[in-house]
Amino acid sequence: MSFFNRDTTFGATFIGFAVSSVCFGVLSTQAFTYLKRYPLDRPFYKALVAALWVLECIDQAFIAHAIYFYVVTCATLVYCFPHQCLMLFWQAISGAIVKSCFAMRVWRFSNCNVFVTGLIMVLTLAQLGMLFSSALDCMHVPCISNRGRLVVGSLSLGLGVATDIVTAAALCYFLRKLRTGYSQDDSLVNTLTLYAVNTGILTSAVSLCTLILYDLMPDNFIFMAFYFVLSKLYANSFLATLNTRKIVRGRGTDGEHTTMPTFLMVGKVTRQEENYDPGATTVRIQPP
């Protein structure tokens, strides 16, 4: 580092920690809301929510420890320590879980399209592997500002951007094909499409900013401020998908039935059951 600027190094990481703390607080609220609002959801989904919360809690603890270590304990050092690089593992696992769940949404909305779903999963697993490799390489870099040879970090961030874009585009395309011509059904499709676009844009924008700052500003840690927040945005987007089922659908939980279109808000195609009204179908609202 040619010039040690505390504002763009420790200052940037502290801001990132503050924002990520807010995001973690939102995540905790969403997790609590989910458990209270959907007590009849399958144990698998409850365990998935708990796992995401635990992973993000561990990640936040590692971020806090790193900030304290570099700002207080060793305020004049900018060296890497192996345990600080471990936060990449937690973020990688959390992000991969969420992206895999969104891939399953694409699988269900697309009526089991192997190619598109497979592409998303390949990108997700490739990024997971790249992040693990980046974490291992980070442990061998003596100075955290010396990232010139960590090309794998750029590749992993680029794969993250590509995954978000492909997922959002696929959801929009397959949701559009679910239009029925009925205003109530199409209104639900439009809402889901808008949500998919907004989620994809947000995570893609943060990933892209992290990638650009990582490559173009090697002498500061501004990219860390964005990266600290990224995995929590993924987790929050997944929890928001689960928690907004009642709002989007108007009513319903796992144990309730309603006459709605033949697809679920989160994308699981269900078997049609004929009622007295032959034009109605009974579905069960479930998470992805």
C-alpha positions as a printed Julia matrix, in Angstrom:
288×3 Matrix{Float64}:
   0.0     0.0     0.0
   1.66    3.18   -1.2
  -0.25    5.49    1.18
  -2.03    4.35    4.3
  -5.37    6.16    4.37
  -7.5     5.26    7.37
 -10.65    6.66    5.79
 -10.57    4.3     2.81
  -9.24    1.34    4.77
 -10.43    0.98    8.34
 -13.11    3.63    7.87
 -14.6     1.79    4.9
 -14.61   -1.55    6.7
 -16.23    0.02    9.77
 -19.04    1.46    7.62
 -19.49   -1.93    6.0
 -19.68   -3.55    9.42
 -22.31   -1.05   10.56
 -24.48   -1.66    7.5
 -24.06   -5.43    7.73
 -25.1    -5.24   11.39
 -28.33   -3.54   10.34
 -28.88   -6.2     7.67
 -28.27   -8.93   10.24
 -30.82   -7.31   12.53
 -33.34   -7.33    9.69
 -32.48  -10.98    9.02
 -33.05  -11.88   12.67
 -36.42  -10.13   12.63
 -37.4   -11.95    9.45
 -36.37  -15.31   10.89
 -38.46  -14.7    14.02
 -41.41  -13.53   11.9
 -41.18  -16.62    9.72
 -41.27  -19.01   12.67
 -44.27  -17.2    14.16
 -46.19  -16.74   10.92
 -45.69  -20.17    9.35
 -45.63  -22.77   12.14
 -46.95  -25.45    9.77
 -44.1   -25.23    7.28
 -42.03  -28.35    6.79
 -39.2   -28.95    9.29
 -36.74  -28.86    6.39
 -37.5   -25.21    5.66
 -37.38  -24.27    9.33
 -33.98  -25.94    9.57
 -32.87  -24.1     6.44
 -33.87  -20.75    7.92
 -32.09  -21.63   11.17
 -28.95  -22.67    9.28
 -28.87  -19.41    7.33
 -29.27  -17.4    10.52
 -26.48  -19.31   12.27
 -24.14  -18.93    9.28
 -24.78  -15.19    9.11
 -24.36  -14.87   12.87
 -20.96  -16.57   12.68
 -20.01  -14.41    9.71
 -21.0   -11.25   11.58
 -18.93  -12.34   14.56
 -15.88  -12.87   12.33
 -16.39   -9.44   10.75
 -16.64   -7.81   14.18
 -13.51   -9.6    15.36
 -11.61   -8.54   12.24
 -12.62   -4.9    12.67
 -11.61   -4.89   16.34
  -8.35   -6.7    15.62
  -7.18   -4.32   12.9
  -8.55   -1.09   14.38
  -7.77   -1.63   18.08
  -5.38   -4.53   18.7
  -3.06   -3.93   15.75
  -4.03   -0.47   14.58
  -0.83    0.07   12.58
  -0.81   -3.28   10.74
  -2.46   -4.28    7.48
  -1.47   -7.92    7.47
  -3.58  -10.96    6.8
  -4.18  -13.5     9.51
  -5.6   -16.92    8.6
  -8.59  -16.79   10.92
  -9.73  -13.52    9.32
  -9.99  -15.21    5.93
 -12.37  -17.82    7.34
 -15.29  -15.39    7.03
 -15.23  -16.1     3.3
 -16.25  -19.7     4.01
 -19.4   -18.72    5.91
 -20.41  -16.17    3.29
 -19.8   -18.65    0.49
 -21.92  -21.37    2.08
 -24.77  -19.01    2.92
 -24.84  -17.55   -0.58
 -24.74  -20.99   -2.19
 -27.71  -22.17   -0.11
 -29.85  -19.19   -1.13
 -28.9   -19.43   -4.8
 -29.69  -23.14   -4.81
 -33.15  -22.38   -3.4
 -33.74  -19.81   -6.12
 -32.59  -22.38   -8.66
 -35.32  -24.68   -7.35
 -37.83  -21.91   -7.92
 -36.68  -21.73  -11.53
 -36.95  -25.53  -11.75
 -40.57  -25.45  -10.6
 -41.68  -22.38  -12.53
 -40.07  -23.73  -15.72
 -41.75  -27.12  -15.42
 -38.43  -28.85  -14.72
 -36.22  -27.16  -17.3
 -32.95  -29.04  -16.88
 -30.77  -26.73  -18.98
 -31.59  -23.42  -17.27
 -31.67  -24.87  -13.76
 -28.46  -26.78  -14.43
 -26.76  -23.6   -15.66
 -27.69  -21.75  -12.47
 -26.46  -24.63  -10.3
 -23.19  -24.89  -12.24
 -22.58  -21.16  -11.78
 -23.47  -21.43   -8.09
 -21.15  -24.36   -7.43
 -18.38  -22.78   -9.49
 -18.58  -19.62   -7.41
 -18.61  -21.68   -4.22
 -15.42  -23.43   -5.3
 -13.82  -20.14   -6.32
 -14.63  -18.57   -2.97
 -13.13  -21.5    -1.09
 -10.01  -21.2    -3.24
  -9.93  -17.45   -2.67
 -10.12  -17.96    1.09
  -7.21  -20.4     0.98
  -5.16  -18.02   -1.18
  -5.96  -15.16    1.19
  -4.22  -17.01    4.0
  -0.96  -16.91    2.04
  -1.05  -13.19    1.18
   1.07  -11.3     3.74
  -0.7    -7.96    3.26
  -4.45   -7.59    2.82
  -3.86   -4.72    0.42
  -1.68   -6.92   -1.81
  -4.43   -8.54   -3.88
  -2.74   -8.39   -7.26
  -2.4   -12.15   -7.62
  -5.82  -13.03   -6.21
  -7.42  -13.32   -9.64
  -9.69  -16.04   -8.31
 -11.41  -13.41   -6.17
 -12.41  -11.47   -9.28
 -13.64  -14.65  -10.94
 -15.81  -15.59   -7.96
 -17.39  -12.13   -7.84
 -18.0   -12.23  -11.58
 -19.69  -15.61  -11.29
 -21.91  -14.19   -8.56
 -23.07  -11.37  -10.84
 -23.72  -13.83  -13.67
 -25.71  -16.16  -11.39
 -27.96  -13.34  -10.18
 -28.64  -12.09  -13.69
 -29.39  -15.55  -15.11
 -31.68  -16.4   -12.18
 -33.66  -13.15  -12.41
 -33.96  -13.41  -16.2
 -35.1   -17.04  -16.01
 -37.73  -16.28  -13.38
 -39.1   -13.37  -15.39
 -39.25  -15.45  -18.57
 -40.97  -18.47  -17.06
 -43.31  -16.34  -14.95
 -44.41  -14.52  -18.08
 -45.36  -17.86  -19.63
 -47.67  -18.51  -16.67
 -50.02  -15.68  -17.63
 -53.58  -16.93  -17.96
 -55.41  -13.84  -19.21
 -57.34  -13.47  -15.94
 -56.65  -10.22  -14.11
 -56.26  -11.81  -10.66
 -53.86  -14.46  -11.9
 -51.85  -12.04  -14.04
 -51.66   -9.57  -11.17
 -49.99  -12.25   -9.04
 -47.59  -13.06  -11.88
 -46.72   -9.37  -12.26
 -46.04   -9.08   -8.54
 -43.76  -12.1    -8.55
 -41.96  -10.85  -11.66
 -41.38   -7.45  -10.08
 -40.05   -9.1    -6.94
 -37.69  -11.33   -8.95
 -36.37   -8.34  -10.89
 -35.88   -6.18   -7.8
 -34.11   -8.97   -5.92
 -31.84   -9.74   -8.86
 -31.02   -6.09   -9.47
 -30.14   -5.45   -5.82
 -27.82   -8.42   -5.37
 -26.32   -8.01   -8.85
 -25.63   -4.32   -8.24
 -23.87   -4.99   -4.93
 -21.9    -7.87   -6.46
 -20.9    -5.72   -9.43
 -19.83   -2.82   -7.2
 -17.75   -5.22   -5.12
 -16.11   -6.63   -8.26
 -15.32   -3.19   -9.73
 -13.94   -1.81   -6.48
 -11.93   -4.99   -5.85
 -10.22   -4.74   -9.25
  -9.91   -0.98   -9.74
  -9.04    0.12   -6.19
  -6.38   -2.29   -4.93
  -5.04    0.24   -2.4
  -8.13    0.5    -0.23
 -10.78   -1.65    1.41
 -13.92    0.04    0.09
 -14.87   -3.2    -1.64
 -15.1    -4.86    1.78
 -17.91   -2.52    2.8
 -20.02   -3.94   -0.02
 -18.88   -7.52    0.44
 -19.76   -7.57    4.14
 -23.36   -6.79    3.2
 -23.68   -9.1     0.19
 -24.35  -12.45    1.86
 -26.89  -10.88    4.2
 -28.76   -9.46    1.22
 -29.02  -12.98   -0.19
 -30.28  -14.37    3.11
 -32.76  -11.52    3.56
 -34.1   -11.96    0.03
 -34.76  -15.64    0.75
 -36.49  -14.92    4.07
 -38.53  -12.19    2.4
 -39.71  -14.75   -0.15
 -40.97  -16.96    2.65
 -42.52  -14.2     4.73
 -44.43  -12.4     1.97
 -46.55  -15.39    1.0
 -49.55  -14.19    2.99
 -49.18  -10.65    1.72
 -48.88  -11.59   -1.95
 -51.51  -14.28   -1.89
 -53.82  -12.39    0.43
 -54.15  -15.34    2.85
 -52.98  -18.87    3.44
 -50.32  -20.92    5.13
 -49.14  -24.45    4.74
 -52.2   -25.82    6.41
 -54.74  -23.69    4.53
 -56.35  -24.09    1.15
 -57.56  -21.44   -1.22
 -58.85  -21.25   -4.75
 -56.01  -19.64   -6.69
 -54.14  -20.23   -9.95
 -52.51  -23.59  -10.55
 -49.06  -22.39   -9.49
 -47.77  -21.36   -6.11
 -46.46  -17.97   -5.16
 -43.0   -19.44   -4.72
 -43.15  -21.66   -7.71
 -44.13  -25.19   -6.8
 -46.57  -26.56   -9.37
 -49.3   -28.52   -7.65
 -51.84  -31.1    -8.65
 -55.18  -29.59   -9.62
 -58.13  -30.71   -7.54
 -61.61  -30.19   -8.95
 -64.09  -28.36   -6.7
 -67.74  -27.66   -7.19
 -66.57  -24.79   -9.32
 -64.89  -26.52  -12.29
 -62.84  -23.43  -13.0
 -61.25  -23.33   -9.58
 -58.25  -25.23   -8.31
 -57.19  -25.94   -4.78
 -53.56  -25.39   -3.93
 -51.42  -25.42   -0.83
 -49.09  -22.51   -0.24
 -45.59  -23.77    0.44
 -42.07  -22.38    0.47
 -39.8   -23.0    -2.53
